């Protein structure tokens, strides 16, 4: 009886395993292209100010989509390496109160 109980616990553990862990032939660029373009174009990567660390990219990604920890790590590392912070794209902060009209 104990054997079957242990076997059933093993099966439950396997069934709950993270099936979205990247395989050895995982292509992070393809993952980014498919996942990101589901909601917006990839041109945003070139237009955005970018980030220097995987942690900063991970924080931004988490505001848009939920990835497995392994995918998040791979995507965040790729983006930090290939789309770092671009100072020229950073917003200009204006001190004091300001009224802005966008047409």
mmCIF file of the C-alpha atoms, coordinates in Angstrom:
data_MODEL
# 
_entry.id   MODEL 
# 
loop_
_atom_site.group_PDB 
_atom_site.id 
_atom_site.type_symbol 
_atom_site.label_atom_id 
_atom_site.label_alt_id 
_atom_site.label_comp_id 
_atom_site.label_asym_id 
_atom_site.label_entity_id 
_atom_site.label_seq_id 
_atom_site.pdbx_PDB_ins_code 
_atom_site.Cartn_x 
_atom_site.Cartn_y 
_atom_site.Cartn_z 
_atom_site.occupancy 
_atom_site.B_iso_or_equiv 
_atom_site.pdbx_formal_charge 
_atom_site.auth_seq_id 
_atom_site.auth_comp_id 
_atom_site.auth_asym_id 
_atom_site.auth_atom_id 
_atom_site.pdbx_PDB_model_num 
ATOM 1   C CA . UNK A 1 1   ? 0.000  0.000  0.000   1.00 0.00 ? 1   UNK A CA 1 
ATOM 2   C CA . UNK A 1 2   ? 2.786  2.434  0.865   1.00 0.00 ? 2   UNK A CA 1 
ATOM 3   C CA . UNK A 1 3   ? 4.333  1.752  -2.513  1.00 0.00 ? 3   UNK A CA 1 
ATOM 4   C CA . UNK A 1 4   ? 1.182  2.934  -4.302  1.00 0.00 ? 4   UNK A CA 1 
ATOM 5   C CA . UNK A 1 5   ? 0.909  5.999  -2.083  1.00 0.00 ? 5   UNK A CA 1 
ATOM 6   C CA . UNK A 1 6   ? 4.509  6.942  -2.853  1.00 0.00 ? 6   UNK A CA 1 
ATOM 7   C CA . UNK A 1 7   ? 3.955  6.256  -6.540  1.00 0.00 ? 7   UNK A CA 1 
ATOM 8   C CA . UNK A 1 8   ? 0.864  8.474  -6.589  1.00 0.00 ? 8   UNK A CA 1 
ATOM 9   C CA . UNK A 1 9   ? 2.782  11.321 -4.909  1.00 0.00 ? 9   UNK A CA 1 
ATOM 10  C CA . UNK A 1 10  ? 5.531  10.957 -7.486  1.00 0.00 ? 10  UNK A CA 1 
ATOM 11  C CA . UNK A 1 11  ? 2.959  11.124 -10.268 1.00 0.00 ? 11  UNK A CA 1 
ATOM 12  C CA . UNK A 1 12  ? 1.378  14.269 -8.792  1.00 0.00 ? 12  UNK A CA 1 
ATOM 13  C CA . UNK A 1 13  ? 4.820  15.904 -8.619  1.00 0.00 ? 13  UNK A CA 1 
ATOM 14  C CA . UNK A 1 14  ? 5.506  15.070 -12.248 1.00 0.00 ? 14  UNK A CA 1 
ATOM 15  C CA . UNK A 1 15  ? 2.068  16.257 -13.349 1.00 0.00 ? 15  UNK A CA 1 
ATOM 16  C CA . UNK A 1 16  ? 2.616  19.610 -11.651 1.00 0.00 ? 16  UNK A CA 1 
ATOM 17  C CA . UNK A 1 17  ? 6.076  20.169 -13.137 1.00 0.00 ? 17  UNK A CA 1 
ATOM 18  C CA . UNK A 1 18  ? 6.627  23.395 -15.062 1.00 0.00 ? 18  UNK A CA 1 
ATOM 19  C CA . UNK A 1 19  ? 6.152  22.300 -18.657 1.00 0.00 ? 19  UNK A CA 1 
ATOM 20  C CA . UNK A 1 20  ? 7.173  25.707 -19.978 1.00 0.00 ? 20  UNK A CA 1 
ATOM 21  C CA . UNK A 1 21  ? 10.846 25.342 -19.039 1.00 0.00 ? 21  UNK A CA 1 
ATOM 22  C CA . UNK A 1 22  ? 12.864 26.078 -22.175 1.00 0.00 ? 22  UNK A CA 1 
ATOM 23  C CA . UNK A 1 23  ? 14.184 22.996 -23.926 1.00 0.00 ? 23  UNK A CA 1 
ATOM 24  C CA . UNK A 1 24  ? 17.758 22.748 -25.245 1.00 0.00 ? 24  UNK A CA 1 
ATOM 25  C CA . UNK A 1 25  ? 16.568 23.925 -28.667 1.00 0.00 ? 25  UNK A CA 1 
ATOM 26  C CA . UNK A 1 26  ? 14.714 26.912 -27.160 1.00 0.00 ? 26  UNK A CA 1 
ATOM 27  C CA . UNK A 1 27  ? 15.155 30.079 -29.224 1.00 0.00 ? 27  UNK A CA 1 
ATOM 28  C CA . UNK A 1 28  ? 14.728 33.171 -27.059 1.00 0.00 ? 28  UNK A CA 1 
ATOM 29  C CA . UNK A 1 29  ? 14.447 35.498 -30.073 1.00 0.00 ? 29  UNK A CA 1 
ATOM 30  C CA . UNK A 1 30  ? 11.539 33.460 -31.462 1.00 0.00 ? 30  UNK A CA 1 
ATOM 31  C CA . UNK A 1 31  ? 9.898  33.411 -28.025 1.00 0.00 ? 31  UNK A CA 1 
ATOM 32  C CA . UNK A 1 32  ? 10.178 37.199 -27.778 1.00 0.00 ? 32  UNK A CA 1 
ATOM 33  C CA . UNK A 1 33  ? 8.851  37.686 -31.301 1.00 0.00 ? 33  UNK A CA 1 
ATOM 34  C CA . UNK A 1 34  ? 5.830  35.450 -30.705 1.00 0.00 ? 34  UNK A CA 1 
ATOM 35  C CA . UNK A 1 35  ? 5.023  36.520 -27.142 1.00 0.00 ? 35  UNK A CA 1 
ATOM 36  C CA . UNK A 1 36  ? 5.542  40.275 -27.488 1.00 0.00 ? 36  UNK A CA 1 
ATOM 37  C CA . UNK A 1 37  ? 3.943  40.645 -30.904 1.00 0.00 ? 37  UNK A CA 1 
ATOM 38  C CA . UNK A 1 38  ? 0.755  39.040 -29.598 1.00 0.00 ? 38  UNK A CA 1 
ATOM 39  C CA . UNK A 1 39  ? -0.065 42.460 -28.079 1.00 0.00 ? 39  UNK A CA 1 
ATOM 40  C CA . UNK A 1 40  ? 2.268  45.013 -29.662 1.00 0.00 ? 40  UNK A CA 1 
ATOM 41  C CA . UNK A 1 41  ? 4.860  45.269 -32.385 1.00 0.00 ? 41  UNK A CA 1 
ATOM 42  C CA . UNK A 1 42  ? 8.511  44.481 -31.831 1.00 0.00 ? 42  UNK A CA 1 
ATOM 43  C CA . UNK A 1 43  ? 9.387  48.023 -32.879 1.00 0.00 ? 43  UNK A CA 1 
ATOM 44  C CA . UNK A 1 44  ? 8.710  49.016 -29.280 1.00 0.00 ? 44  UNK A CA 1 
ATOM 45  C CA . UNK A 1 45  ? 12.022 47.400 -28.359 1.00 0.00 ? 45  UNK A CA 1 
ATOM 46  C CA . UNK A 1 46  ? 13.844 49.910 -30.547 1.00 0.00 ? 46  UNK A CA 1 
ATOM 47  C CA . UNK A 1 47  ? 11.684 52.857 -29.488 1.00 0.00 ? 47  UNK A CA 1 
ATOM 48  C CA . UNK A 1 48  ? 11.826 52.159 -25.746 1.00 0.00 ? 48  UNK A CA 1 
ATOM 49  C CA . UNK A 1 49  ? 14.440 53.567 -23.392 1.00 0.00 ? 49  UNK A CA 1 
ATOM 50  C CA . UNK A 1 50  ? 15.561 50.017 -22.531 1.00 0.00 ? 50  UNK A CA 1 
ATOM 51  C CA . UNK A 1 51  ? 17.036 48.681 -19.315 1.00 0.00 ? 51  UNK A CA 1 
ATOM 52  C CA . UNK A 1 52  ? 20.534 47.590 -18.300 1.00 0.00 ? 52  UNK A CA 1 
ATOM 53  C CA . UNK A 1 53  ? 19.694 44.680 -16.012 1.00 0.00 ? 53  UNK A CA 1 
ATOM 54  C CA . UNK A 1 54  ? 17.627 41.526 -16.386 1.00 0.00 ? 54  UNK A CA 1 
ATOM 55  C CA . UNK A 1 55  ? 15.838 42.485 -13.145 1.00 0.00 ? 55  UNK A CA 1 
ATOM 56  C CA . UNK A 1 56  ? 14.590 45.761 -14.663 1.00 0.00 ? 56  UNK A CA 1 
ATOM 57  C CA . UNK A 1 57  ? 13.397 43.964 -17.797 1.00 0.00 ? 57  UNK A CA 1 
ATOM 58  C CA . UNK A 1 58  ? 11.767 41.266 -15.668 1.00 0.00 ? 58  UNK A CA 1 
ATOM 59  C CA . UNK A 1 59  ? 9.823  43.906 -13.726 1.00 0.00 ? 59  UNK A CA 1 
ATOM 60  C CA . UNK A 1 60  ? 8.530  45.427 -16.967 1.00 0.00 ? 60  UNK A CA 1 
ATOM 61  C CA . UNK A 1 61  ? 7.684  42.031 -18.467 1.00 0.00 ? 61  UNK A CA 1 
ATOM 62  C CA . UNK A 1 62  ? 5.729  41.065 -15.335 1.00 0.00 ? 62  UNK A CA 1 
ATOM 63  C CA . UNK A 1 63  ? 3.479  44.098 -15.876 1.00 0.00 ? 63  UNK A CA 1 
ATOM 64  C CA . UNK A 1 64  ? 2.476  42.684 -19.269 1.00 0.00 ? 64  UNK A CA 1 
ATOM 65  C CA . UNK A 1 65  ? 2.603  38.879 -19.192 1.00 0.00 ? 65  UNK A CA 1 
ATOM 66  C CA . UNK A 1 66  ? 3.294  35.978 -16.843 1.00 0.00 ? 66  UNK A CA 1 
ATOM 67  C CA . UNK A 1 67  ? 6.236  33.802 -17.878 1.00 0.00 ? 67  UNK A CA 1 
ATOM 68  C CA . UNK A 1 68  ? 7.678  30.756 -16.171 1.00 0.00 ? 68  UNK A CA 1 
ATOM 69  C CA . UNK A 1 69  ? 10.768 31.610 -14.121 1.00 0.00 ? 69  UNK A CA 1 
ATOM 70  C CA . UNK A 1 70  ? 13.038 29.947 -16.696 1.00 0.00 ? 70  UNK A CA 1 
ATOM 71  C CA . UNK A 1 71  ? 11.514 31.822 -19.639 1.00 0.00 ? 71  UNK A CA 1 
ATOM 72  C CA . UNK A 1 72  ? 11.523 35.107 -17.706 1.00 0.00 ? 72  UNK A CA 1 
ATOM 73  C CA . UNK A 1 73  ? 15.212 34.669 -16.901 1.00 0.00 ? 73  UNK A CA 1 
ATOM 74  C CA . UNK A 1 74  ? 16.131 33.850 -20.514 1.00 0.00 ? 74  UNK A CA 1 
ATOM 75  C CA . UNK A 1 75  ? 14.056 36.662 -22.028 1.00 0.00 ? 75  UNK A CA 1 
ATOM 76  C CA . UNK A 1 76  ? 15.168 39.265 -19.459 1.00 0.00 ? 76  UNK A CA 1 
ATOM 77  C CA . UNK A 1 77  ? 18.837 38.356 -19.909 1.00 0.00 ? 77  UNK A CA 1 
ATOM 78  C CA . UNK A 1 78  ? 18.521 38.561 -23.709 1.00 0.00 ? 78  UNK A CA 1 
ATOM 79  C CA . UNK A 1 79  ? 16.767 41.945 -23.572 1.00 0.00 ? 79  UNK A CA 1 
ATOM 80  C CA . UNK A 1 80  ? 19.276 43.430 -21.105 1.00 0.00 ? 80  UNK A CA 1 
ATOM 81  C CA . UNK A 1 81  ? 22.112 42.357 -23.405 1.00 0.00 ? 81  UNK A CA 1 
ATOM 82  C CA . UNK A 1 82  ? 20.547 43.380 -26.709 1.00 0.00 ? 82  UNK A CA 1 
ATOM 83  C CA . UNK A 1 83  ? 18.316 46.310 -25.707 1.00 0.00 ? 83  UNK A CA 1 
ATOM 84  C CA . UNK A 1 84  ? 20.190 48.201 -22.959 1.00 0.00 ? 84  UNK A CA 1 
ATOM 85  C CA . UNK A 1 85  ? 19.265 51.596 -21.597 1.00 0.00 ? 85  UNK A CA 1 
ATOM 86  C CA . UNK A 1 86  ? 19.339 54.351 -24.221 1.00 0.00 ? 86  UNK A CA 1 
ATOM 87  C CA . UNK A 1 87  ? 19.775 57.720 -22.472 1.00 0.00 ? 87  UNK A CA 1 
ATOM 88  C CA . UNK A 1 88  ? 18.513 59.574 -25.545 1.00 0.00 ? 88  UNK A CA 1 
ATOM 89  C CA . UNK A 1 89  ? 15.144 57.793 -25.183 1.00 0.00 ? 89  UNK A CA 1 
ATOM 90  C CA . UNK A 1 90  ? 14.649 58.655 -21.520 1.00 0.00 ? 90  UNK A CA 1 
ATOM 91  C CA . UNK A 1 91  ? 11.841 61.093 -20.731 1.00 0.00 ? 91  UNK A CA 1 
ATOM 92  C CA . UNK A 1 92  ? 12.601 64.718 -19.934 1.00 0.00 ? 92  UNK A CA 1 
ATOM 93  C CA . UNK A 1 93  ? 11.366 65.524 -16.445 1.00 0.00 ? 93  UNK A CA 1 
ATOM 94  C CA . UNK A 1 94  ? 10.014 69.022 -15.965 1.00 0.00 ? 94  UNK A CA 1 
ATOM 95  C CA . UNK A 1 95  ? 10.123 70.500 -12.446 1.00 0.00 ? 95  UNK A CA 1 
ATOM 96  C CA . UNK A 1 96  ? 6.996  72.001 -10.958 1.00 0.00 ? 96  UNK A CA 1 
ATOM 97  C CA . UNK A 1 97  ? 3.432  71.754 -12.193 1.00 0.00 ? 97  UNK A CA 1 
ATOM 98  C CA . UNK A 1 98  ? 2.924  71.595 -15.926 1.00 0.00 ? 98  UNK A CA 1 
ATOM 99  C CA . UNK A 1 99  ? -0.051 71.514 -18.259 1.00 0.00 ? 99  UNK A CA 1 
ATOM 100 C CA . UNK A 1 100 ? 0.380  69.394 -21.342 1.00 0.00 ? 100 UNK A CA 1 
ATOM 101 C CA . UNK A 1 101 ? -1.919 69.257 -24.344 1.00 0.00 ? 101 UNK A CA 1 
ATOM 102 C CA . UNK A 1 102 ? -1.594 66.279 -26.662 1.00 0.00 ? 102 UNK A CA 1 
ATOM 103 C CA . UNK A 1 103 ? -3.328 66.637 -29.994 1.00 0.00 ? 103 UNK A CA 1 
# 
